[in-house]
Coordinates of N, CA and C in Angstrom, one line a residue:
R15 N 66.4 -88.5 -42.5 CA 65.2 -88.0 -43.0 C 64.1 -89.0 -43.1
D16 N 62.8 -88.7 -42.8 CA 61.8 -89.7 -42.7 C 60.9 -89.5 -44.0
W17 N 61.3 -90.4 -45.1 CA 60.8 -90.2 -46.3 C 59.3 -90.6 -46.2
S18 N 58.9 -91.7 -45.5 CA 57.5 -92.1 -45.4 C 56.8 -91.0 -44.8
S19 N 57.2 -90.1 -43.9 CA 56.4 -88.9 -43.6 C 56.1 -88.0 -44.6
D20 N 57.2 -87.8 -45.5 CA 57.1 -86.9 -46.6 C 56.1 -87.3 -47.6
V21 N 56.1 -88.6 -47.9 CA 55.2 -89.2 -48.7 C 53.7 -89.1 -48.4
C22 N 53.5 -89.4 -47.1 CA 52.3 -89.3 -46.6 C 51.6 -87.9 -46.5
S23 N 52.5 -87.0 -46.0 CA 52.2 -85.5 -46.2 C 51.8 -84.9 -47.5
S24 N 52.5 -85.5 -48.6 CA 52.3 -84.9 -49.9 C 51.0 -85.7 -50.4
D25 N 50.8 -86.9 -49.9 CA 49.6 -87.7 -50.5 C 48.4 -87.0 -49.8
L26 N 48.5 -86.7 -48.7 CA 47.3 -85.9 -48.1 C 47.0 -84.7 -48.5
L27 N 48.2 -84.0 -48.9 CA 47.8 -82.5 -49.5 C 47.2 -82.6 -51.0
A28 N 47.7 -83.8 -51.7 CA 46.9 -84.0 -52.9 C 45.5 -84.4 -52.8
A29 N 45.3 -85.3 -51.9 CA 44.0 -85.8 -51.8 C 43.1 -84.7 -51.1
R30 N 43.8 -83.8 -50.4 CA 42.7 -82.7 -49.7 C 42.3 -81.8 -50.9
A31 N 43.2 -81.7 -51.7 CA 42.9 -80.7 -52.9 C 41.8 -81.4 -53.8
V32 N 41.9 -82.6 -53.9 CA 40.8 -83.3 -54.8 C 39.5 -83.3 -53.9
A33 N 39.6 -83.5 -52.6 CA 38.4 -83.3 -51.8 C 37.9 -81.9 -51.7
Q34 N 38.7 -80.9 -51.6 CA 38.2 -79.6 -51.7 C 37.6 -79.3 -53.0
G35 N 37.9 -79.7 -54.3 CA 37.2 -79.5 -55.5 C 35.9 -80.2 -55.4
M36 N 35.8 -81.4 -54.9 CA 34.6 -82.4 -54.8 C 33.6 -81.3 -54.1
I37 N 34.1 -80.9 -52.9 CA 33.2 -80.0 -51.9 C 32.7 -78.9 -52.5
E38 N 33.4 -78.1 -53.3 CA 33.2 -76.8 -54.1 C 32.1 -77.2 -55.1
R39 N 32.2 -78.2 -55.7 CA 31.2 -78.7 -56.7 C 30.1 -79.3 -56.3
G40 N 30.0 -79.6 -55.0 CA 28.7 -80.0 -54.4 C 28.7 -81.4 -54.3
E41 N 29.6 -82.1 -54.7 CA 29.8 -83.7 -55.0 C 29.7 -84.2 -53.4
I42 N 30.5 -83.7 -52.5 CA 30.7 -84.2 -51.1 C 30.1 -82.9 -50.2
T43 N 29.3 -83.3 -49.4 CA 28.7 -82.3 -48.7 C 28.6 -82.5 -47.2
D44 N 28.9 -83.7 -46.8 CA 29.0 -84.0 -45.3 C 29.7 -85.2 -45.3
M45 N 29.8 -85.8 -43.9 CA 30.5 -87.1 -43.6 C 29.8 -88.4 -44.5
R46 N 28.4 -88.3 -44.5 CA 27.7 -89.4 -45.1 C 28.1 -89.4 -46.6
S47 N 28.2 -88.3 -47.2 CA 28.5 -88.2 -48.7 C 29.8 -88.7 -49.1
A48 N 30.8 -88.3 -48.1 CA 32.1 -88.7 -48.4 C 32.1 -90.2 -48.0
F49 N 31.6 -90.9 -47.2 CA 31.6 -92.3 -46.8 C 30.9 -92.9 -48.0
D50 N 29.7 -92.6 -48.5 CA 29.1 -93.1 -49.7 C 29.9 -93.1 -50.9
W51 N 30.6 -91.9 -51.1 CA 31.5 -91.8 -52.4 C 32.5 -92.8 -52.4
L52 N 33.2 -93.0 -51.2 CA 34.2 -94.0 -51.0 C 33.6 -95.5 -51.3
C53 N 32.7 -95.7 -50.6 CA 32.0 -97.0 -50.9 C 31.6 -97.3 -52.2
R54 N 31.1 -96.3 -53.0 CA 30.6 -96.5 -54.5 C 31.9 -96.6 -55.4
N55 N 32.8 -95.8 -55.1 CA 33.9 -95.5 -56.1 C 35.4 -96.1 -55.8
C56 N 35.5 -96.9 -54.7 CA 36.7 -97.2 -54.4 C 36.8 -98.8 -53.9
A57 N 37.3 -99.7 -54.8 CA 37.6 -101.0 -54.6 C 38.7 -101.5 -53.7
Y58 N 38.5 -102.5 -52.9 CA 39.8 -102.8 -52.1 C 40.7 -103.5 -52.9
S59 N 42.0 -103.1 -52.7 CA 43.1 -103.5 -53.5 C 44.4 -103.4 -52.9
K60 N 45.3 -104.4 -52.9 CA 46.6 -104.2 -52.4 C 47.7 -104.7 -53.5
E61 N 47.1 -104.5 -54.7 CA 48.0 -104.9 -55.8 C 49.3 -104.1 -56.2
S62 N 49.0 -102.7 -55.9 CA 50.0 -101.6 -56.2 C 50.4 -100.9 -55.2
L63 N 51.6 -100.2 -55.1 CA 51.9 -99.2 -54.1 C 51.0 -98.0 -53.8
D64 N 50.4 -97.7 -55.1 CA 49.5 -96.6 -55.1 C 48.4 -97.0 -54.2
D65 N 48.0 -98.2 -53.9 CA 46.8 -98.6 -53.4 C 46.9 -98.3 -51.8
A66 N 48.0 -97.9 -51.4 CA 48.3 -97.9 -49.8 C 48.0 -96.2 -49.6
W67 N 47.8 -95.4 -50.5 CA 47.6 -93.8 -50.2 C 46.3 -93.4 -50.8
A68 N 45.9 -92.3 -50.3 CA 44.5 -91.6 -50.6 C 44.5 -91.3 -52.0
T69 N 45.6 -90.9 -52.6 CA 45.5 -90.8 -54.2 C 45.2 -92.0 -55.0
G70 N 45.4 -93.2 -54.5 CA 44.9 -94.4 -54.9 C 43.5 -94.5 -55.0
A71 N 42.9 -94.2 -53.9 CA 41.3 -94.3 -53.9 C 40.8 -93.1 -54.7
L72 N 41.3 -92.0 -54.7 CA 40.7 -90.9 -55.4 C 41.1 -90.8 -56.9
F73 N 42.2 -91.2 -57.2 CA 42.7 -91.2 -58.7 C 42.3 -92.4 -59.5
Y74 N 42.5 -93.5 -58.8 CA 42.5 -94.9 -59.4 C 41.2 -95.7 -59.2
G75 N 40.5 -95.3 -58.2 CA 39.4 -96.0 -57.7 C 39.6 -97.4 -56.9
R76 N 40.8 -97.4 -56.5 CA 41.3 -98.8 -55.7 C 42.2 -98.3 -54.4
A77 N 42.1 -99.0 -53.4 CA 42.8 -98.8 -52.2 C 42.9 -99.8 -51.2
S78 N 44.0 -99.8 -50.4 CA 43.9 -100.8 -49.4 C 43.1 -100.2 -48.1
C79 N 43.0 -100.7 -47.0 CA 42.3 -100.0 -46.0 C 43.1 -98.7 -45.7
N80 N 44.4 -98.6 -45.6 CA 45.2 -97.5 -45.2 C 44.9 -96.3 -46.3
G81 N 44.7 -96.8 -47.6 CA 44.3 -95.6 -48.7 C 43.0 -95.1 -48.5
T82 N 42.0 -96.0 -48.2 CA 40.6 -95.7 -47.9 C 40.6 -94.8 -46.8
S83 N 41.2 -95.2 -45.7 CA 41.3 -94.3 -44.4 C 41.8 -93.0 -44.7
L84 N 43.0 -92.8 -45.4 CA 43.5 -91.5 -45.6 C 42.7 -90.7 -46.6
A85 N 42.1 -91.3 -47.6 CA 40.9 -90.6 -48.4 C 39.9 -90.1 -47.5
L86 N 39.3 -90.8 -46.8 CA 38.2 -90.3 -45.9 C 38.7 -89.2 -45.1
K87 N 40.0 -89.4 -44.4 CA 40.4 -88.4 -43.7 C 40.7 -87.0 -44.4
A88 N 41.0 -87.1 -45.6 CA 41.1 -86.0 -46.5 C 39.7 -85.2 -46.6
F89 N 38.8 -86.0 -46.9 CA 37.5 -85.3 -47.2 C 36.9 -84.8 -45.8
L90 N 37.0 -85.5 -44.7 CA 36.6 -85.1 -43.5 C 37.5 -83.8 -42.9
D91 N 38.7 -83.7 -43.2 CA 39.6 -82.5 -42.9 C 39.0 -81.3 -43.6
E92 N 38.8 -81.5 -44.8 CA 38.2 -80.3 -45.8 C 36.9 -80.0 -45.3
L93 N 36.0 -80.9 -44.6 CA 34.7 -80.5 -44.2 C 34.7 -80.0 -42.7
G94 N 36.0 -80.1 -42.2 CA 36.0 -79.4 -40.7 C 35.7 -80.3 -39.7
I95 N 35.7 -81.6 -40.0 CA 35.4 -82.6 -39.0 C 36.5 -83.4 -38.5
P96 N 36.7 -83.3 -37.1 CA 37.9 -83.8 -36.6 C 38.1 -85.4 -36.9
C97 N 39.1 -86.1 -37.5 CA 39.3 -87.3 -38.0 C 40.8 -87.8 -37.8
V98 N 40.9 -89.0 -37.4 CA 42.2 -89.5 -37.3 C 42.3 -90.8 -38.0
V99 N 43.5 -91.4 -38.5 CA 43.6 -92.6 -39.0 C 44.2 -93.5 -37.9
Q100 N 43.7 -94.6 -37.7 CA 44.3 -95.5 -36.6 C 44.6 -96.8 -37.3
T101 N 45.6 -97.4 -36.6 CA 46.1 -98.8 -37.3 C 46.1 -99.8 -36.0
G102 N 46.0 -101.0 -36.5 CA 46.0 -102.1 -35.5 C 45.6 -103.4 -36.3
T103 N 44.9 -104.1 -35.5 CA 44.4 -105.4 -36.2 C 42.9 -105.4 -36.1
V104 N 42.2 -106.3 -36.9 CA 40.8 -106.4 -36.8 C 40.5 -107.9 -36.8
T105 N 39.5 -108.5 -36.3 CA 39.1 -109.7 -36.3 C 37.8 -109.6 -36.5
S106 N 37.1 -110.2 -37.7 CA 35.8 -110.3 -37.9 C 35.4 -111.6 -38.8
T107 N 34.3 -111.9 -39.1 CA 33.7 -112.9 -39.8 C 34.2 -112.7 -41.4
V108 N 34.5 -111.4 -41.6 CA 34.7 -111.2 -43.2 C 36.3 -110.9 -43.6
A109 N 37.0 -110.5 -42.5 CA 38.4 -110.2 -42.7 C 39.1 -110.2 -41.3
S110 N 40.4 -110.6 -41.3 CA 41.1 -110.5 -40.2 C 42.6 -110.2 -40.7
G111 N 43.3 -109.3 -39.7 CA 44.6 -109.2 -39.8 C 45.0 -107.6 -39.7
Y112 N 46.0 -107.3 -40.2 CA 46.6 -106.0 -40.0 C 45.4 -104.9 -40.6
H113 N 45.2 -103.8 -39.9 CA 44.0 -102.9 -40.6 C 44.3 -101.4 -40.2
A114 N 43.6 -100.5 -40.9 CA 43.6 -99.2 -40.8 C 42.2 -98.8 -40.9
W115 N 41.9 -97.7 -39.9 CA 40.4 -97.2 -40.0 C 40.3 -95.9 -39.4
N116 N 39.4 -95.2 -39.5 CA 39.3 -93.8 -39.1 C 38.4 -93.8 -37.8
E117 N 38.7 -92.8 -37.0 CA 37.9 -92.3 -35.7 C 37.6 -90.9 -36.0
V118 N 36.2 -90.5 -35.8 CA 36.0 -89.0 -36.0 C 35.3 -88.6 -34.7
Y119 N 35.4 -87.4 -34.4 CA 34.8 -86.9 -33.4 C 33.5 -85.9 -33.7
V120 N 32.4 -86.5 -33.3 CA 30.9 -86.0 -33.6 C 30.2 -86.1 -32.3
D121 N 29.4 -85.1 -32.2 CA 28.3 -85.2 -31.0 C 29.2 -85.3 -29.7
G122 N 30.4 -84.7 -29.4 CA 31.1 -84.7 -28.2 C 31.8 -86.1 -27.8
G123 N 31.9 -87.0 -28.8 CA 32.6 -88.2 -28.6 C 33.4 -88.7 -29.9
W124 N 34.3 -89.7 -29.7 CA 35.0 -90.3 -30.7 C 34.4 -91.6 -31.0
Y125 N 34.3 -91.8 -32.5 CA 33.5 -92.9 -33.1 C 34.4 -93.6 -34.1
L126 N 34.3 -94.8 -34.2 CA 35.0 -95.6 -35.3 C 34.1 -95.4 -36.5
I127 N 34.7 -95.2 -37.7 CA 34.0 -95.3 -39.0 C 35.1 -96.1 -40.0
D128 N 34.5 -97.0 -40.4 CA 35.4 -98.0 -41.4 C 35.0 -98.3 -42.8
A129 N 35.3 -97.5 -43.8 CA 34.8 -97.3 -45.1 C 35.5 -98.5 -45.8
A130 N 36.5 -99.1 -45.3 CA 36.9 -100.3 -46.0 C 36.2 -101.7 -45.8
L131 N 35.9 -101.8 -44.6 CA 35.1 -103.2 -44.1 C 33.7 -103.0 -44.2
M132 N 33.2 -101.8 -43.7 CA 31.7 -101.7 -43.6 C 31.0 -101.2 -44.7
K133 N 31.3 -101.6 -46.0 CA 30.6 -101.1 -47.2 C 29.3 -101.6 -47.5
N134 N 28.4 -101.5 -46.7 CA 27.2 -101.9 -46.9 C 26.2 -101.0 -47.2
G135 N 26.6 -99.7 -47.4 CA 25.7 -98.6 -47.6 C 25.1 -97.8 -46.4
S136 N 25.4 -98.2 -45.2 CA 25.1 -97.7 -44.0 C 26.3 -97.1 -43.2
L137 N 26.3 -95.7 -42.9 CA 27.4 -95.1 -42.4 C 27.1 -95.4 -40.9
Y138 N 27.9 -96.2 -40.2 CA 27.6 -96.7 -39.0 C 28.7 -96.3 -38.0
L139 N 28.6 -95.6 -37.1 CA 29.5 -95.1 -36.0 C 29.4 -95.9 -34.8
V140 N 30.5 -96.4 -34.4 CA 30.7 -97.2 -33.1 C 31.4 -96.4 -32.2
P141 N 31.0 -96.3 -30.9 CA 31.9 -95.6 -29.8 C 33.3 -96.3 -29.9
V142 N 34.2 -95.4 -29.7 CA 35.7 -96.0 -29.7 C 35.8 -96.8 -28.4
S143 N 35.1 -96.4 -27.3 CA 35.2 -97.1 -26.0 C 34.9 -98.7 -26.2
T144 N 34.1 -99.0 -27.1 CA 33.6 -100.5 -27.4 C 34.2 -101.1 -28.4
I145 N 35.1 -100.6 -29.1 CA 35.6 -101.4 -30.4 C 36.5 -102.4 -30.1
T146 N 37.1 -102.6 -28.7 CA 38.2 -103.6 -28.5 C 37.3 -104.9 -28.0
S147 N 36.1 -104.7 -27.9 CA 35.2 -105.8 -27.5 C 34.4 -106.3 -28.7
N148 N 33.9 -107.4 -28.9 CA 33.1 -107.9 -29.9 C 31.8 -107.1 -30.1
F149 N 31.6 -106.7 -31.4 CA 30.2 -106.0 -31.6 C 29.8 -106.3 -33.0
S150 N 28.3 -106.3 -33.2 CA 28.1 -107.0 -34.5 C 27.3 -105.9 -35.3
R151 N 27.4 -106.1 -36.6 CA 26.9 -105.1 -37.5 C 26.3 -106.0 -38.7
N152 N 24.9 -106.1 -39.0 CA 24.5 -106.8 -40.1 C 24.9 -108.2 -40.1
G153 N 24.9 -108.8 -39.0 CA 25.3 -110.3 -39.0 C 26.9 -110.6 -39.0
V154 N 27.5 -109.4 -38.9 CA 29.1 -109.7 -38.9 C 29.6 -109.1 -37.6
T155 N 30.4 -110.0 -37.1 CA 31.0 -109.6 -35.7 C 32.5 -109.2 -35.9
F156 N 32.7 -107.9 -35.3 CA 33.9 -107.4 -35.3 C 34.6 -107.1 -34.1
R157 N 36.0 -107.0 -34.0 CA 36.8 -106.6 -33.0 C 38.1 -105.9 -33.4
Y158 N 38.3 -104.7 -33.0 CA 39.5 -103.9 -33.4 C 40.4 -104.1 -32.1
N159 N 41.6 -104.0 -32.6 CA 42.8 -103.9 -31.5 C 43.9 -102.9 -31.9
Y160 N 44.2 -101.9 -31.1 CA 45.2 -100.8 -31.6 C 46.5 -101.8 -31.5
L161 N 47.4 -101.2 -32.4 CA 48.8 -101.6 -32.2 C 49.4 -100.9 -30.8
S162 N 48.9 -99.9 -30.6 CA 49.2 -99.1 -29.2 C 48.1 -98.3 -28.9
S163 N 47.4 -98.5 -27.7 CA 46.2 -97.7 -27.4 C 46.8 -96.4 -26.8
L164 N 48.0 -96.1 -26.5 CA 48.4 -94.9 -26.0 C 48.6 -94.2 -27.3
A165 N 49.0 -94.7 -28.5 CA 49.2 -94.0 -29.7 C 47.8 -93.5 -30.2
G166 N 46.8 -94.4 -29.8 CA 45.5 -94.0 -30.5 C 44.8 -92.8 -29.6
E167 N 45.0 -92.9 -28.3 CA 44.8 -91.7 -27.5 C 45.3 -90.4 -27.7
K168 N 46.9 -90.5 -28.1 CA 47.5 -89.3 -28.5 C 47.2 -88.7 -29.7
A169 N 46.9 -89.6 -30.7 CA 46.4 -89.1 -32.0 C 45.0 -88.3 -32.0
R170 N 44.1 -88.8 -31.1 CA 42.9 -88.1 -30.8 C 43.1 -86.7 -30.3
A171 N 43.8 -86.8 -29.3 CA 44.1 -85.7 -28.4 C 44.7 -84.5 -29.3
A172 N 45.8 -85.0 -30.2 CA 46.3 -84.1 -31.0 C 45.5 -83.6 -32.1
C173 N 44.6 -84.2 -32.5 CA 43.6 -84.0 -33.5 C 42.7 -82.8 -33.0
L174 N 42.1 -82.9 -31.8 CA 41.3 -82.2 -31.2 C 42.1 -80.7 -30.8
D175 N 43.3 -80.8 -30.5 CA 44.1 -79.6 -30.2 C 44.5 -78.8 -31.4
S176 N 44.4 -79.5 -32.5 CA 44.7 -78.8 -33.9 C 43.4 -78.4 -34.6
F177 N 42.3 -78.7 -34.2 CA 40.9 -78.3 -34.9 C 40.2 -77.5 -34.1
A178 N 39.6 -76.5 -35.1 CA 38.7 -75.7 -34.7 C 37.2 -76.1 -35.2
P179 N 36.4 -77.1 -34.5 CA 35.3 -77.9 -35.1 C 34.3 -76.7 -35.5
L180 N 33.4 -77.1 -36.5 CA 32.5 -76.3 -37.1 C 31.3 -76.3 -35.9
E181 N 30.5 -75.3 -36.1 CA 29.4 -75.1 -35.4 C 28.5 -76.4 -35.5
P182 N 28.0 -77.1 -34.5 CA 27.2 -78.2 -34.8 C 26.2 -78.2 -35.9
S183 N 25.4 -77.0 -36.0 CA 24.4 -77.0 -37.1 C 25.2 -76.9 -38.6
A184 N 26.6 -76.9 -38.6 CA 27.3 -77.0 -39.8 C 27.7 -78.2 -40.2
Q185 N 27.4 -79.1 -39.3 CA 27.9 -80.5 -39.5 C 26.6 -81.5 -39.7
P186 N 26.0 -81.5 -40.8 CA 24.9 -82.3 -41.0 C 25.3 -83.7 -41.0
L187 N 24.7 -84.4 -40.1 CA 25.1 -86.0 -39.9 C 23.7 -86.8 -40.1
T188 N 24.0 -87.8 -40.8 CA 23.0 -88.9 -40.9 C 23.6 -90.4 -40.7
Y189 N 23.5 -90.8 -39.8 CA 24.2 -92.2 -39.6 C 23.3 -92.9 -38.4
E190 N 23.8 -94.0 -38.2 CA 23.2 -94.8 -37.0 C 24.5 -95.2 -36.0
K191 N 24.0 -95.0 -34.8 CA 25.1 -95.1 -33.7 C 24.7 -96.6 -33.0
Q192 N 25.7 -97.2 -32.7 CA 25.7 -98.4 -31.9 C 26.1 -98.1 -30.4
E193 N 25.0 -98.0 -29.7 CA 25.3 -97.5 -28.1 C 25.9 -98.7 -27.2

């Protein structure tokens, strides 16, 4: 039996329940408000096992990159925006090492969104096709590498297969894109 899968599933269910309540109360209305909420309310931490899960971000206000990515996925799942959590490594002038981030499907394409590293108040989407090359944001250079690019492609395909995206007018987006 794969206990890690069970833990991850129960964590996402709990996180989605919290996200649903926040959406119903109007605290979270779109991708921008979900990103902003995490940037304001979740400090980076790897001190506790809870920090690796979405519930760490939502209940305790602290999470690792994995916990932050799972929390953002829970928000976006509830908003009807296709989102996957990817893992690999990141090299940047602020942090390097193993990392987890999100990829979202908007405007007909997949974009990286990283609420753990890009916490500068700007929701900034980077085309997935460019993230394995160096790119800069606010003077910081980033480069993401998948543990397995095939796994990344499969996760994106499975996500789209299982989602019925909202009408474009129902996805209010305010963000900057790097072309």
